[in-house]
mmCIF file of C-alpha atoms in Angstrom:
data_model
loop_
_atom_site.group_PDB
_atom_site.id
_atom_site.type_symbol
_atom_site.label_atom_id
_atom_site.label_comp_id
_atom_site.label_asym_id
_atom_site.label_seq_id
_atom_site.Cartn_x
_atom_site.Cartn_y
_atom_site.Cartn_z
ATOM 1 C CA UNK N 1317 17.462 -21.267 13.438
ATOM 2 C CA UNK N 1318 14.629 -19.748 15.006
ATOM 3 C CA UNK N 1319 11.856 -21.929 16.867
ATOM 4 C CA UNK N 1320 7.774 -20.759 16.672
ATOM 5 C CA UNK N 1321 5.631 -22.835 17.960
ATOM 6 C CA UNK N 1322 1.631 -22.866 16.221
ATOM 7 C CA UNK N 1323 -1.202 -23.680 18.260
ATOM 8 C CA UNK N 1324 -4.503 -24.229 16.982
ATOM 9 C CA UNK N 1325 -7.703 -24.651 19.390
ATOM 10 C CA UNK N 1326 -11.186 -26.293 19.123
ATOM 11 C CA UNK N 1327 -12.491 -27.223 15.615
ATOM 12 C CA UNK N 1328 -9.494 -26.690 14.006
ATOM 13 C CA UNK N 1329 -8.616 -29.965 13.279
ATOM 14 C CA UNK N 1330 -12.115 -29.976 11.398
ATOM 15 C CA UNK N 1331 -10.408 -27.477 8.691
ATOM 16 C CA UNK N 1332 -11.184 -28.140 5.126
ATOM 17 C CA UNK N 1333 -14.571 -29.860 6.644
ATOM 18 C CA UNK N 1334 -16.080 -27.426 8.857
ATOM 19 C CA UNK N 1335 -17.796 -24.447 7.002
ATOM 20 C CA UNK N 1336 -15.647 -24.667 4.217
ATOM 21 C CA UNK N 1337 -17.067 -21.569 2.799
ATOM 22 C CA UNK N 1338 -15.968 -19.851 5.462
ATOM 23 C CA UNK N 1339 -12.422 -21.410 6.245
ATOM 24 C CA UNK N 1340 -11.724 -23.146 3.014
ATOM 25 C CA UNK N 1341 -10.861 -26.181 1.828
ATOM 26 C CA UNK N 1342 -7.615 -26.789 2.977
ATOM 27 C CA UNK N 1343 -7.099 -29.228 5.949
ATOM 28 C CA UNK N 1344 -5.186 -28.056 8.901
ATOM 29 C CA UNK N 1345 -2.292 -30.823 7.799
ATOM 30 C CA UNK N 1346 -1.624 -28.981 4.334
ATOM 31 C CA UNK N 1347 -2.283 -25.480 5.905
ATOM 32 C CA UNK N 1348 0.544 -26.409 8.653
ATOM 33 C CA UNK N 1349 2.507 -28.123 5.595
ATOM 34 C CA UNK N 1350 2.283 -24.621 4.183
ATOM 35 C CA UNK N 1351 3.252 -22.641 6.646
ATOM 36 C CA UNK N 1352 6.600 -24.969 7.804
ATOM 37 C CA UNK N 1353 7.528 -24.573 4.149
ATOM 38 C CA UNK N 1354 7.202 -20.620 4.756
ATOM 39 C CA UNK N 1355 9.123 -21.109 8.028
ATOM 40 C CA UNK N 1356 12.167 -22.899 6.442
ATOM 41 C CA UNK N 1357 12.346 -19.973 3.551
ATOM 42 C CA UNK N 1358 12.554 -17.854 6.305
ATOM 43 C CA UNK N 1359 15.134 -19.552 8.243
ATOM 44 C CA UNK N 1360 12.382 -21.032 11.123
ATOM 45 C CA UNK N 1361 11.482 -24.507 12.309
ATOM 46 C CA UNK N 1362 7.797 -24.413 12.914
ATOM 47 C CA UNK N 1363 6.364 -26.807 15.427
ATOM 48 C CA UNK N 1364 2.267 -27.598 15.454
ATOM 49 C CA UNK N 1365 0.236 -28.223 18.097
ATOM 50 C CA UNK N 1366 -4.209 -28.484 17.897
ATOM 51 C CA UNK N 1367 -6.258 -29.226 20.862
ATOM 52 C CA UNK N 1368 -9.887 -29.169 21.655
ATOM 53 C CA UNK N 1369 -9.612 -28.406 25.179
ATOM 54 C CA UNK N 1370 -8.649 -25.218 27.011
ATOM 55 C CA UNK N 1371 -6.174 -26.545 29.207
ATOM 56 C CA UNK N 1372 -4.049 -28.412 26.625
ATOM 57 C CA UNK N 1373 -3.722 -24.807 24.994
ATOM 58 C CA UNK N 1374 -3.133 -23.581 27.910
ATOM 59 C CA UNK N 1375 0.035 -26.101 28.445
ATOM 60 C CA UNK N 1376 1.217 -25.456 25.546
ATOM 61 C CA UNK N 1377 1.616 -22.033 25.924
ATOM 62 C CA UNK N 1378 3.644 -22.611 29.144
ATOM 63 C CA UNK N 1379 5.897 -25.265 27.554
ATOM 64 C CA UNK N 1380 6.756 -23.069 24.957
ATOM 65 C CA UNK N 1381 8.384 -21.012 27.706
ATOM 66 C CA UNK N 1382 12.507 -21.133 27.025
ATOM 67 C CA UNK N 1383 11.726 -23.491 23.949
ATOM 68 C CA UNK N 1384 10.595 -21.320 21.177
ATOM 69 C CA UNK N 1385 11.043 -17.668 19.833
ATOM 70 C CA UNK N 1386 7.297 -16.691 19.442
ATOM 71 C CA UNK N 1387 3.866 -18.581 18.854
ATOM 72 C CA UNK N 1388 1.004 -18.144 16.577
ATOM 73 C CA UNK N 1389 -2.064 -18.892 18.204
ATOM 74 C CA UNK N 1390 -5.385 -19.439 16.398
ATOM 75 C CA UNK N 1391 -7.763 -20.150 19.759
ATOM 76 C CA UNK N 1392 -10.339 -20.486 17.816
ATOM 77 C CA UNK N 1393 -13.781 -20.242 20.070
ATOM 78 C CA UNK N 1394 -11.545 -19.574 23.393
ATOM 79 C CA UNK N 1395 -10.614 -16.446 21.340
ATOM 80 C CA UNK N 1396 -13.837 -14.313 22.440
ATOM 81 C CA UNK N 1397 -13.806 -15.718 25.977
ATOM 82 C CA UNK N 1398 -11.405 -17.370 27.626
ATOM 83 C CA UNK N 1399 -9.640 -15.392 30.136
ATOM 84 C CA UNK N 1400 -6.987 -18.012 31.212
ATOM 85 C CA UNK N 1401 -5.283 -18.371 27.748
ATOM 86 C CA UNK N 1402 -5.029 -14.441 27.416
ATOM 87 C CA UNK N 1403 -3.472 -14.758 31.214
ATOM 88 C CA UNK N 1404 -1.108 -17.432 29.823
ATOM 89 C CA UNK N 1405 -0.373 -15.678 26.890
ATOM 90 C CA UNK N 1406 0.522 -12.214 28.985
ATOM 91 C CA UNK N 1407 2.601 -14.680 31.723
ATOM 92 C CA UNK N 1408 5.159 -16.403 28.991
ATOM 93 C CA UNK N 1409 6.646 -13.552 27.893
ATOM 94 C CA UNK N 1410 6.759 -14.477 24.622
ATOM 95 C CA UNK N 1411 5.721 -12.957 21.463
ATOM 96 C CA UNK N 1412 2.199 -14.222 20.572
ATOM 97 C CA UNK N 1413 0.514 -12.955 17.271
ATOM 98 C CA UNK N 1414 -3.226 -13.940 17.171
ATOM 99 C CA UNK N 1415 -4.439 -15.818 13.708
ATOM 100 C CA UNK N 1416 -8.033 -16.186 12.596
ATOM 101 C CA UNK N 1417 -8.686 -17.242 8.729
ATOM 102 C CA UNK N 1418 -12.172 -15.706 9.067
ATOM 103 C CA UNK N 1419 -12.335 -12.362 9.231
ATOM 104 C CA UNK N 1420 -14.207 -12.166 12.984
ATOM 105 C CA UNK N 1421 -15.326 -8.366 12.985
ATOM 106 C CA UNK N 1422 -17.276 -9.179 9.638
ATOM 107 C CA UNK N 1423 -19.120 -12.130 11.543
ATOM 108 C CA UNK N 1424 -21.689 -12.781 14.266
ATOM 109 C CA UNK N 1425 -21.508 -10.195 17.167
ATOM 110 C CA UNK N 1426 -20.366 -12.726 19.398
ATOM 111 C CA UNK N 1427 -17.113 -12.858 17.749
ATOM 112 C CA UNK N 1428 -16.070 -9.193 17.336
ATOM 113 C CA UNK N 1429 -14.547 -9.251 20.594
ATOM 114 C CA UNK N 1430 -11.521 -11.297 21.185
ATOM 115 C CA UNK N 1431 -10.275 -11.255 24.808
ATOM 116 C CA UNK N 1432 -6.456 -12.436 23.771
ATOM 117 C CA UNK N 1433 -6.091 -9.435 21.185
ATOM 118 C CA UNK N 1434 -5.044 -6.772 24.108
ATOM 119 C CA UNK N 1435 -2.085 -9.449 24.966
ATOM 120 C CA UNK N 1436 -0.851 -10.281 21.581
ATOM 121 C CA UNK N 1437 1.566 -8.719 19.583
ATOM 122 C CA UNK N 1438 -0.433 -8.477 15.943
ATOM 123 C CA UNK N 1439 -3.962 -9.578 14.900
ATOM 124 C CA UNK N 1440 -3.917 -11.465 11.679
ATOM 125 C CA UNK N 1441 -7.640 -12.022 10.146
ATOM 126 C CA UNK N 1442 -9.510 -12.947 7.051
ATOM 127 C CA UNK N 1443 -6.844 -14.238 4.904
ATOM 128 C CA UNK N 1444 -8.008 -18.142 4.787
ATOM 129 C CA UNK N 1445 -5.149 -20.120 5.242
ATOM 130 C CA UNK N 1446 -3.190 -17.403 4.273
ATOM 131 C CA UNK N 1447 -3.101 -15.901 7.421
ATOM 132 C CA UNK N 1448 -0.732 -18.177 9.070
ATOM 133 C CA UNK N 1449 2.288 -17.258 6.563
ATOM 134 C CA UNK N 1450 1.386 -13.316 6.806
ATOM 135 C CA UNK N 1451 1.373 -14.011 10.347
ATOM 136 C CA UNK N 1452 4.775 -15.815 10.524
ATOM 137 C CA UNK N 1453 6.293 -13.101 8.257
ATOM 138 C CA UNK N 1454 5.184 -10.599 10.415
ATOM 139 C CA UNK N 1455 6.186 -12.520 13.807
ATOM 140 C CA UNK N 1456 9.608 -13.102 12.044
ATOM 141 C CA UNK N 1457 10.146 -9.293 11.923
ATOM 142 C CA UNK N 1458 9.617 -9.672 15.641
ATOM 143 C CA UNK N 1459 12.023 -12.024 16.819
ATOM 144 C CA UNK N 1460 14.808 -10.562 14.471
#
């Protein structure tokens, strides 16, 4: 079976709290519920991982390294500036698709640019929690 490994950043674990008009209602528990139920249809064990801290995604990222097939990453914030995740996400080798369930080119200016796109594989946005299963359908086509 194939391995993916999903990595949320800050505020995530907020989901179904936080702005709930623009991220739902859904908790990040029965949106990763969700998407490991998509996984197994699909023949992959999903793994989750949230942190509010930079480095902890960062970490991640490098212990997915020989462990797992591909990632979806949802770095939340760290999306539109963080410069050391998209450097960890070039130096793994692995195939990273980008999640957001807001659309973030429909949002403040601020968030229209998103420093990790360039390294990542796919950009899957505005889709609510949908956009984790389009994204693991489309990262499955990937790691065929």
């Amino acid at each position: 079976m194939k391995k993916v490994l999903i990595v949320n950043g800050p505020n995530l674990n907020l989901t179904g709290k936080r702005n709930p008009e623009v991220y739902g209602y859904a908790t990040l528990d029965e949106i990763n519920a969700r998407t490991a139920a998509e996984g197994l249809r699909l023949g992959i064990v999903c793994d989750f991982y949230q942190s509010n801290h930079e480095g902890g995604i960062i970490d991640s990222l490098h212990q997915a390294i020989d462990r797992y097939d591909g990632i979806l990453l949802n770095a939340g914030a760290y999306t539109h500036y963080s410069y050391a995740i998209r450097d960890a996400i070039e130096a793994i080798g692995l195939p990273v698709i980008e999640v957001h369930m807001s659309n973030i080119y429909q949002r403040e200016e601020f968030r229209h640019v998103s420093v990790i796109a360039e390294v990542c594989r796919k950009s899957i946005v505005g889709y609510g929690c949908e956009s984790y299963t389009i994204a693991l359908k489309e990262l499955n086509d990937i790691i065929k």
